[in-house]
Amino acid sequence: MEINEKSLMMSTAPHIVTDTDTSKIMKMVILSLVPAGLVGVYVFGLKALVLILTCMIASTLFEYIYNKLMKKEQTAWDCSAALTGMLIAYNVPSSLPIPMAIVGCFVAIIIVKQLYGGIGQNLVNPAITARIVLMTSFATQMTSWPVPRGSKGFSFMQGFTDTTTAATPLGVLAEGGDYMPSNMQLFLGNVGGSLGEVSALALLAGGAFLLWKRIITWHIPVAYMVTVVAISLLLGQDPIFHLCAGGVMLGAIFMATDYVTSPTIVSGKIIFGVGAALIAMVIRLYGQMPEGVSFGILLMNILTPHVDKLAVRLLTRKGGAKNGK
């Protein structure tokens, strides 16, 4: 039987057949993020919940309005925009002013996603890019961390009134401070930081759910975390601290595994995870900022086409070596 070469061509991810499939996947990812969000609301107060809902609604509205104005097929209800909004909220302090958060949603949905053709066409992760834009545009607000529950000055109404700010664990490490939270505090989440990144336990539970449902594979998260552990041990640092502090869990499980902006071949996924973690750890340990997870993932997003090509070459050489036995 003659095979048409064009029939073997594969489009870019995600390889989804219907809108229903897309919606189902996005809803399951949102569900997997709920535990981390609940911890965020418990630790930082009611403003955290308001911020999550605002970002989800704003992102959905931006997608709806853009599709309406451009007379495109309406994709606002497939939950991909809502998921992006949720991830934006998880990547910022719970005290971030609402108008600034909405700016981030606009950047993610309109500039990063829709102007490049919509779902499946964006070159970089929209939520990651939004966080970096917010960080560079509103540095003071993006580095003002509300105190967690149990700390002096905590109020469940944080964000609606003046709040006391506190350093994140990575901030304390970068400044050489004496007091560091215990690894158990980091694991459970009663520490300062971005809204959705504080509880490693909640994020791991969400990741386990996604693995169980086969929404993601283990290759990128494991490659990322193993690299963080290896670098920590090599430099005499506490690997548990670096795994649980900052955005490692959130980035490795939920951001780096984005269908559209990560490699499709197994070896490419591993290269991607290692590269993103290496960049993040270099910035974390030697850069001017205490955290580098977003920059690591963004830079590897840009390199994804090249990583895929490298993975194909490695796969081809491996196949050629076997055939040459």
Short mmCIF file of C-alpha atoms in Angstrom, two decimals:
data_model
loop_
_atom_site.label_atom_id
_atom_site.label_comp_id
_atom_site.label_asym_id
_atom_site.label_seq_id
_atom_site.Cartn_x
_atom_site.Cartn_y
_atom_site.Cartn_z
CA MET A 1 0.00 0.00 0.00
CA GLU A 2 1.37 3.41 -0.93
CA ILE A 3 1.60 5.84 1.97
CA ASN A 4 1.21 9.54 1.33
CA GLU A 5 4.00 11.45 3.10
CA LYS A 6 1.54 14.20 4.08
CA SER A 7 -0.53 11.66 6.01
CA LEU A 8 2.42 11.24 8.40
CA MET A 9 2.72 14.94 9.19
CA MET A 10 1.93 15.85 12.80
CA SER A 11 0.69 19.25 13.94
CA THR A 12 1.80 21.01 17.11
CA ALA A 13 0.34 20.06 20.48
CA PRO A 14 -2.19 19.76 21.94
CA HIS A 15 -3.46 16.87 19.79
CA ILE A 16 -7.10 17.19 20.78
CA VAL A 17 -9.99 15.99 18.61
CA THR A 18 -12.97 17.91 19.93
CA ASP A 19 -13.78 20.92 22.05
CA THR A 20 -15.35 18.55 24.58
CA ASP A 21 -12.01 16.77 25.02
CA THR A 22 -10.25 20.09 25.54
CA SER A 23 -12.80 21.20 28.09
CA LYS A 24 -12.59 17.90 29.97
CA ILE A 25 -8.79 18.10 30.21
CA MET A 26 -8.83 21.73 31.34
CA LYS A 27 -11.47 21.00 33.98
CA MET A 28 -9.40 18.14 35.37
CA VAL A 29 -6.31 20.35 35.59
CA ILE A 30 -8.36 23.03 37.36
CA LEU A 31 -9.66 20.37 39.75
CA SER A 32 -6.10 19.22 40.45
CA LEU A 33 -5.15 22.79 41.40
CA VAL A 34 -8.00 23.22 43.89
CA PRO A 35 -6.08 21.76 46.90
CA ALA A 36 -3.26 24.29 46.45
CA GLY A 37 -5.83 27.07 46.15
CA LEU A 38 -7.59 26.01 49.34
CA VAL A 39 -4.28 26.04 51.19
CA GLY A 40 -3.58 29.50 49.75
CA VAL A 41 -6.91 30.83 51.02
CA TYR A 42 -6.32 29.26 54.45
CA VAL A 43 -2.78 30.63 54.72
CA PHE A 44 -3.32 34.12 53.25
CA GLY A 45 -6.97 34.93 53.84
CA LEU A 46 -10.06 35.80 51.82
CA LYS A 47 -8.25 38.08 49.35
CA ALA A 48 -6.61 34.97 47.90
CA LEU A 49 -10.00 33.55 46.91
CA VAL A 50 -11.08 36.89 45.43
CA LEU A 51 -7.87 37.06 43.38
CA ILE A 52 -8.29 33.51 42.02
CA LEU A 53 -11.90 34.09 40.96
CA THR A 54 -11.08 37.51 39.48
CA CYS A 55 -8.24 36.15 37.33
CA MET A 56 -10.33 33.22 36.10
CA ILE A 57 -13.27 35.45 35.18
CA ALA A 58 -11.11 38.18 33.61
CA SER A 59 -9.20 35.69 31.47
CA THR A 60 -12.42 34.07 30.26
CA LEU A 61 -13.95 37.48 29.44
CA PHE A 62 -10.85 38.57 27.51
CA GLU A 63 -11.02 35.41 25.40
CA TYR A 64 -14.76 35.85 24.83
CA ILE A 65 -14.44 39.51 23.81
CA TYR A 66 -11.50 38.84 21.48
CA ASN A 67 -13.27 35.97 19.71
CA LYS A 68 -16.42 38.07 19.41
CA LEU A 69 -14.59 41.07 17.93
CA MET A 70 -12.52 38.93 15.55
CA LYS A 71 -15.58 36.83 14.63
CA LYS A 72 -13.73 33.65 15.52
CA GLU A 73 -15.12 30.40 16.87
CA GLN A 74 -15.95 30.94 20.53
CA THR A 75 -13.46 29.09 22.76
CA ALA A 76 -14.07 31.01 25.98
CA TRP A 77 -16.07 28.16 27.50
CA ASP A 78 -13.52 25.37 27.01
CA CYS A 79 -11.95 26.39 30.37
CA SER A 80 -8.46 26.92 28.91
CA ALA A 81 -8.67 30.66 29.62
CA ALA A 82 -10.03 29.99 33.12
CA LEU A 83 -7.10 27.65 33.78
CA THR A 84 -4.65 30.32 32.61
CA GLY A 85 -6.27 32.84 34.96
CA MET A 86 -6.04 30.38 37.84
CA LEU A 87 -2.33 29.81 37.19
CA ILE A 88 -1.71 33.56 37.03
CA ALA A 89 -3.33 33.98 40.45
CA TYR A 90 -1.23 31.12 41.83
CA ASN A 91 1.97 32.79 40.60
CA VAL A 92 1.50 36.16 42.31
CA PRO A 93 1.20 37.40 45.92
CA SER A 94 -2.36 37.24 47.26
CA SER A 95 -2.07 40.97 48.02
CA LEU A 96 -1.50 41.96 44.37
CA PRO A 97 -3.96 44.76 43.47
CA ILE A 98 -6.80 43.49 41.29
CA PRO A 99 -6.16 45.93 38.39
CA MET A 100 -2.58 44.66 38.12
CA ALA A 101 -3.77 41.07 38.11
CA ILE A 102 -6.16 41.92 35.29
CA VAL A 103 -3.27 43.40 33.31
CA GLY A 104 -1.55 40.03 33.66
CA CYS A 105 -4.66 38.26 32.38
CA PHE A 106 -4.77 40.59 29.36
CA VAL A 107 -1.13 39.87 28.54
CA ALA A 108 -1.64 36.12 28.84
CA ILE A 109 -4.87 35.79 26.87
CA ILE A 110 -4.71 38.54 24.27
CA ILE A 111 -1.00 39.05 23.58
CA VAL A 112 0.51 35.62 24.26
CA LYS A 113 -2.38 33.35 23.29
CA GLN A 114 -4.87 34.95 20.91
CA LEU A 115 -2.56 37.12 18.81
CA TYR A 116 -0.60 33.96 17.98
CA GLY A 117 -3.70 32.10 16.84
CA GLY A 118 -5.38 30.83 20.00
CA ILE A 119 -5.08 27.55 21.85
CA GLY A 120 -2.34 25.31 20.51
CA GLN A 121 -0.52 28.13 18.70
CA ASN A 122 1.17 30.14 21.47
CA LEU A 123 4.97 29.90 21.57
CA VAL A 124 5.37 30.31 25.32
CA ASN A 125 3.30 29.56 28.40
CA PRO A 126 0.78 32.43 28.82
CA ALA A 127 0.67 32.35 32.63
CA ILE A 128 4.45 32.24 32.96
CA THR A 129 4.83 35.16 30.56
CA ALA A 130 2.18 37.14 32.43
CA ARG A 131 4.04 36.61 35.70
CA ILE A 132 7.31 37.85 34.22
CA VAL A 133 5.59 40.92 32.73
CA LEU A 134 3.98 41.69 36.08
CA MET A 135 7.30 41.19 37.86
CA THR A 136 9.12 43.62 35.59
CA SER A 137 6.26 46.16 35.52
CA PHE A 138 5.13 46.12 39.16
CA ALA A 139 8.21 44.94 41.03
CA THR A 140 7.20 46.37 44.42
CA GLN A 141 3.73 44.84 44.45
CA MET A 142 5.03 41.53 43.08
CA THR A 143 7.58 41.23 45.87
CA SER A 144 5.34 42.31 48.76
CA TRP A 145 4.42 39.05 50.46
CA PRO A 146 1.54 38.98 53.00
CA VAL A 147 2.32 37.25 56.27
CA PRO A 148 0.94 33.70 56.51
CA ARG A 149 -1.59 32.46 59.07
CA GLY A 150 -0.11 32.26 62.55
CA SER A 151 2.28 35.17 61.99
CA LYS A 152 2.00 38.48 63.82
CA GLY A 153 -0.18 40.83 61.81
CA PHE A 154 -2.18 38.12 60.00
CA SER A 155 -5.79 38.85 59.22
CA PHE A 156 -8.26 36.68 57.28
CA MET A 157 -9.32 39.88 55.50
CA GLN A 158 -5.76 40.46 54.23
CA GLY A 159 -5.63 42.57 51.10
CA PHE A 160 -8.80 44.54 51.88
CA THR A 161 -6.95 46.46 54.57
CA ASP A 162 -3.30 47.36 55.13
CA THR A 163 -1.32 44.16 55.58
CA THR A 164 1.99 43.28 57.12
CA THR A 165 4.53 41.86 54.69
CA ALA A 166 7.07 39.14 55.27
CA ALA A 167 9.98 37.62 53.39
CA THR A 168 9.61 34.33 51.53
CA PRO A 169 11.91 31.42 52.43
CA LEU A 170 13.94 32.07 49.27
CA GLY A 171 14.14 35.74 50.17
CA VAL A 172 15.52 34.85 53.58
CA LEU A 173 18.06 32.52 51.95
CA ALA A 174 19.15 35.19 49.44
CA GLU A 175 19.56 37.81 52.18
CA GLY A 176 21.42 35.43 54.50
CA GLY A 177 18.83 35.68 57.24
CA ASP A 178 19.05 33.59 60.38
CA TYR A 179 15.48 32.29 60.64
CA MET A 180 14.39 29.71 58.09
CA PRO A 181 11.10 27.79 58.15
CA SER A 182 11.38 24.06 58.73
CA ASN A 183 11.08 21.62 55.85
CA MET A 184 7.77 20.46 57.34
CA GLN A 185 6.41 24.02 57.23
CA LEU A 186 7.49 24.27 53.60
CA PHE A 187 5.93 20.90 52.78
CA LEU A 188 2.59 21.75 54.36
CA GLY A 189 2.53 25.38 53.22
CA ASN A 190 2.33 27.74 56.19
CA VAL A 191 4.99 30.08 54.79
CA GLY A 192 5.19 33.25 52.74
CA GLY A 193 5.21 33.18 48.96
CA SER A 194 2.98 33.32 45.90
CA LEU A 195 -0.62 32.33 46.46
CA GLY A 196 -0.54 28.84 44.96
CA GLU A 197 3.06 27.76 45.43
CA VAL A 198 3.34 27.47 49.19
CA SER A 199 2.12 23.91 49.82
CA ALA A 200 4.27 21.20 48.27
CA LEU A 201 1.87 18.58 49.64
CA ALA A 202 -1.16 20.08 47.89
CA LEU A 203 0.72 20.46 44.61
CA LEU A 204 2.02 16.88 44.76
CA ALA A 205 -1.53 15.65 45.38
CA GLY A 206 -2.70 17.55 42.31
CA GLY A 207 0.19 16.17 40.28
CA ALA A 208 -0.61 12.62 41.38
CA PHE A 209 -4.19 13.13 40.21
CA LEU A 210 -3.01 14.31 36.77
CA LEU A 211 -0.66 11.33 36.47
CA TRP A 212 -3.47 8.98 37.46
CA LYS A 213 -5.75 10.50 34.81
CA ARG A 214 -2.86 10.45 32.30
CA ILE A 215 -3.20 14.17 31.66
CA ILE A 216 0.56 14.57 32.10
CA THR A 217 3.50 12.17 32.07
CA TRP A 218 6.18 11.88 34.74
CA HIS A 219 9.14 12.79 32.50
CA ILE A 220 9.27 16.60 32.86
CA PRO A 221 8.38 16.85 36.58
CA VAL A 222 10.77 14.06 37.59
CA ALA A 223 13.61 15.34 35.38
CA TYR A 224 13.08 18.82 36.85
CA MET A 225 13.01 17.70 40.48
CA VAL A 226 15.93 15.28 40.13
CA THR A 227 18.01 18.10 38.63
CA VAL A 228 17.10 20.41 41.53
CA VAL A 229 18.11 17.71 44.02
CA ALA A 230 21.38 16.96 42.17
CA ILE A 231 22.44 20.63 42.01
CA SER A 232 21.50 21.16 45.67
CA LEU A 233 23.59 18.19 46.80
CA LEU A 234 26.47 19.17 44.54
CA LEU A 235 26.59 22.65 46.11
CA GLY A 236 26.04 21.50 49.67
CA GLN A 237 22.47 22.87 49.87
CA ASP A 238 19.40 21.24 51.42
CA PRO A 239 17.58 19.50 48.53
CA ILE A 240 14.26 19.28 50.43
CA PHE A 241 14.32 23.04 50.98
CA HIS A 242 14.91 23.75 47.29
CA LEU A 243 12.20 21.31 46.21
CA CYS A 244 9.56 22.71 48.56
CA ALA A 245 10.49 26.42 48.57
CA GLY A 246 9.37 28.80 45.86
CA GLY A 247 7.71 27.70 42.65
CA VAL A 248 9.52 24.42 41.94
CA MET A 249 6.52 22.15 42.51
CA LEU A 250 4.05 24.48 40.80
CA GLY A 251 6.40 25.04 37.87
CA ALA A 252 7.53 21.45 37.39
CA ILE A 253 4.09 19.85 37.65
CA PHE A 254 1.68 22.41 36.23
CA MET A 255 3.61 24.93 34.12
CA ALA A 256 6.45 23.04 32.46
CA THR A 257 4.08 20.23 31.40
CA ASP A 258 1.92 22.53 29.25
CA TYR A 259 0.99 20.56 26.10
CA VAL A 260 1.57 23.40 23.70
CA THR A 261 4.93 24.71 24.84
CA SER A 262 6.75 21.53 25.90
CA PRO A 263 8.34 18.77 23.77
CA THR A 264 6.32 15.80 22.55
CA ILE A 265 9.05 13.12 22.55
CA VAL A 266 10.11 11.46 25.81
CA SER A 267 13.81 12.29 25.49
CA GLY A 268 12.85 15.88 24.64
CA LYS A 269 10.71 16.10 27.77
CA ILE A 270 13.65 14.99 29.91
CA ILE A 271 15.98 17.50 28.25
CA PHE A 272 13.33 20.20 28.78
CA GLY A 273 12.94 19.39 32.49
CA VAL A 274 16.68 19.30 33.11
CA GLY A 275 17.25 22.56 31.23
CA ALA A 276 14.44 24.45 32.98
CA ALA A 277 15.63 23.31 36.41
CA LEU A 278 19.26 24.16 35.66
CA ILE A 279 18.37 27.72 34.62
CA ALA A 280 16.10 28.15 37.64
CA MET A 281 18.76 26.97 40.09
CA VAL A 282 21.47 29.17 38.57
CA ILE A 283 19.22 32.22 38.96
CA ARG A 284 18.09 31.14 42.43
CA LEU A 285 21.61 30.62 43.76
CA TYR A 286 23.65 33.19 41.84
CA GLY A 287 21.23 35.74 40.37
CA GLN A 288 19.88 39.00 41.73
CA MET A 289 16.42 37.50 42.20
CA PRO A 290 15.70 34.73 44.70
CA GLU A 291 13.54 32.76 42.24
CA GLY A 292 14.13 31.66 38.64
CA VAL A 293 11.47 29.03 37.91
CA SER A 294 9.47 31.25 35.55
CA PHE A 295 12.52 32.32 33.56
CA GLY A 296 13.75 28.74 33.28
CA ILE A 297 10.46 27.50 31.87
CA LEU A 298 10.06 30.50 29.55
CA LEU A 299 13.54 30.06 28.06
CA MET A 300 12.96 26.34 27.55
CA ASN A 301 9.59 27.15 25.93
CA ILE A 302 11.47 29.19 23.35
CA LEU A 303 13.91 26.31 22.81
CA THR A 304 11.21 23.63 22.57
CA PRO A 305 11.29 23.32 18.73
CA HIS A 306 15.07 22.82 18.88
CA VAL A 307 14.74 20.35 21.76
CA ASP A 308 12.21 18.37 19.71
CA LYS A 309 14.57 18.31 16.73
CA LEU A 310 17.43 17.14 18.95
CA ALA A 311 15.21 14.42 20.41
CA VAL A 312 14.25 13.22 16.92
CA ARG A 313 17.93 13.05 15.92
CA LEU A 314 18.79 11.08 19.04
CA LEU A 315 15.89 8.73 18.36
CA THR A 316 16.92 8.31 14.72
CA ARG A 317 20.53 7.55 15.66
CA LYS A 318 19.38 5.04 18.25
CA GLY A 319 17.18 3.33 15.69
CA GLY A 320 20.01 3.34 13.15
CA ALA A 321 22.40 1.81 15.66
CA LYS A 322 19.95 -1.02 16.37
CA ASN A 323 19.42 -1.71 12.68
CA GLY A 324 23.18 -1.80 12.15
CA LYS A 325 23.79 -4.61 14.63
#
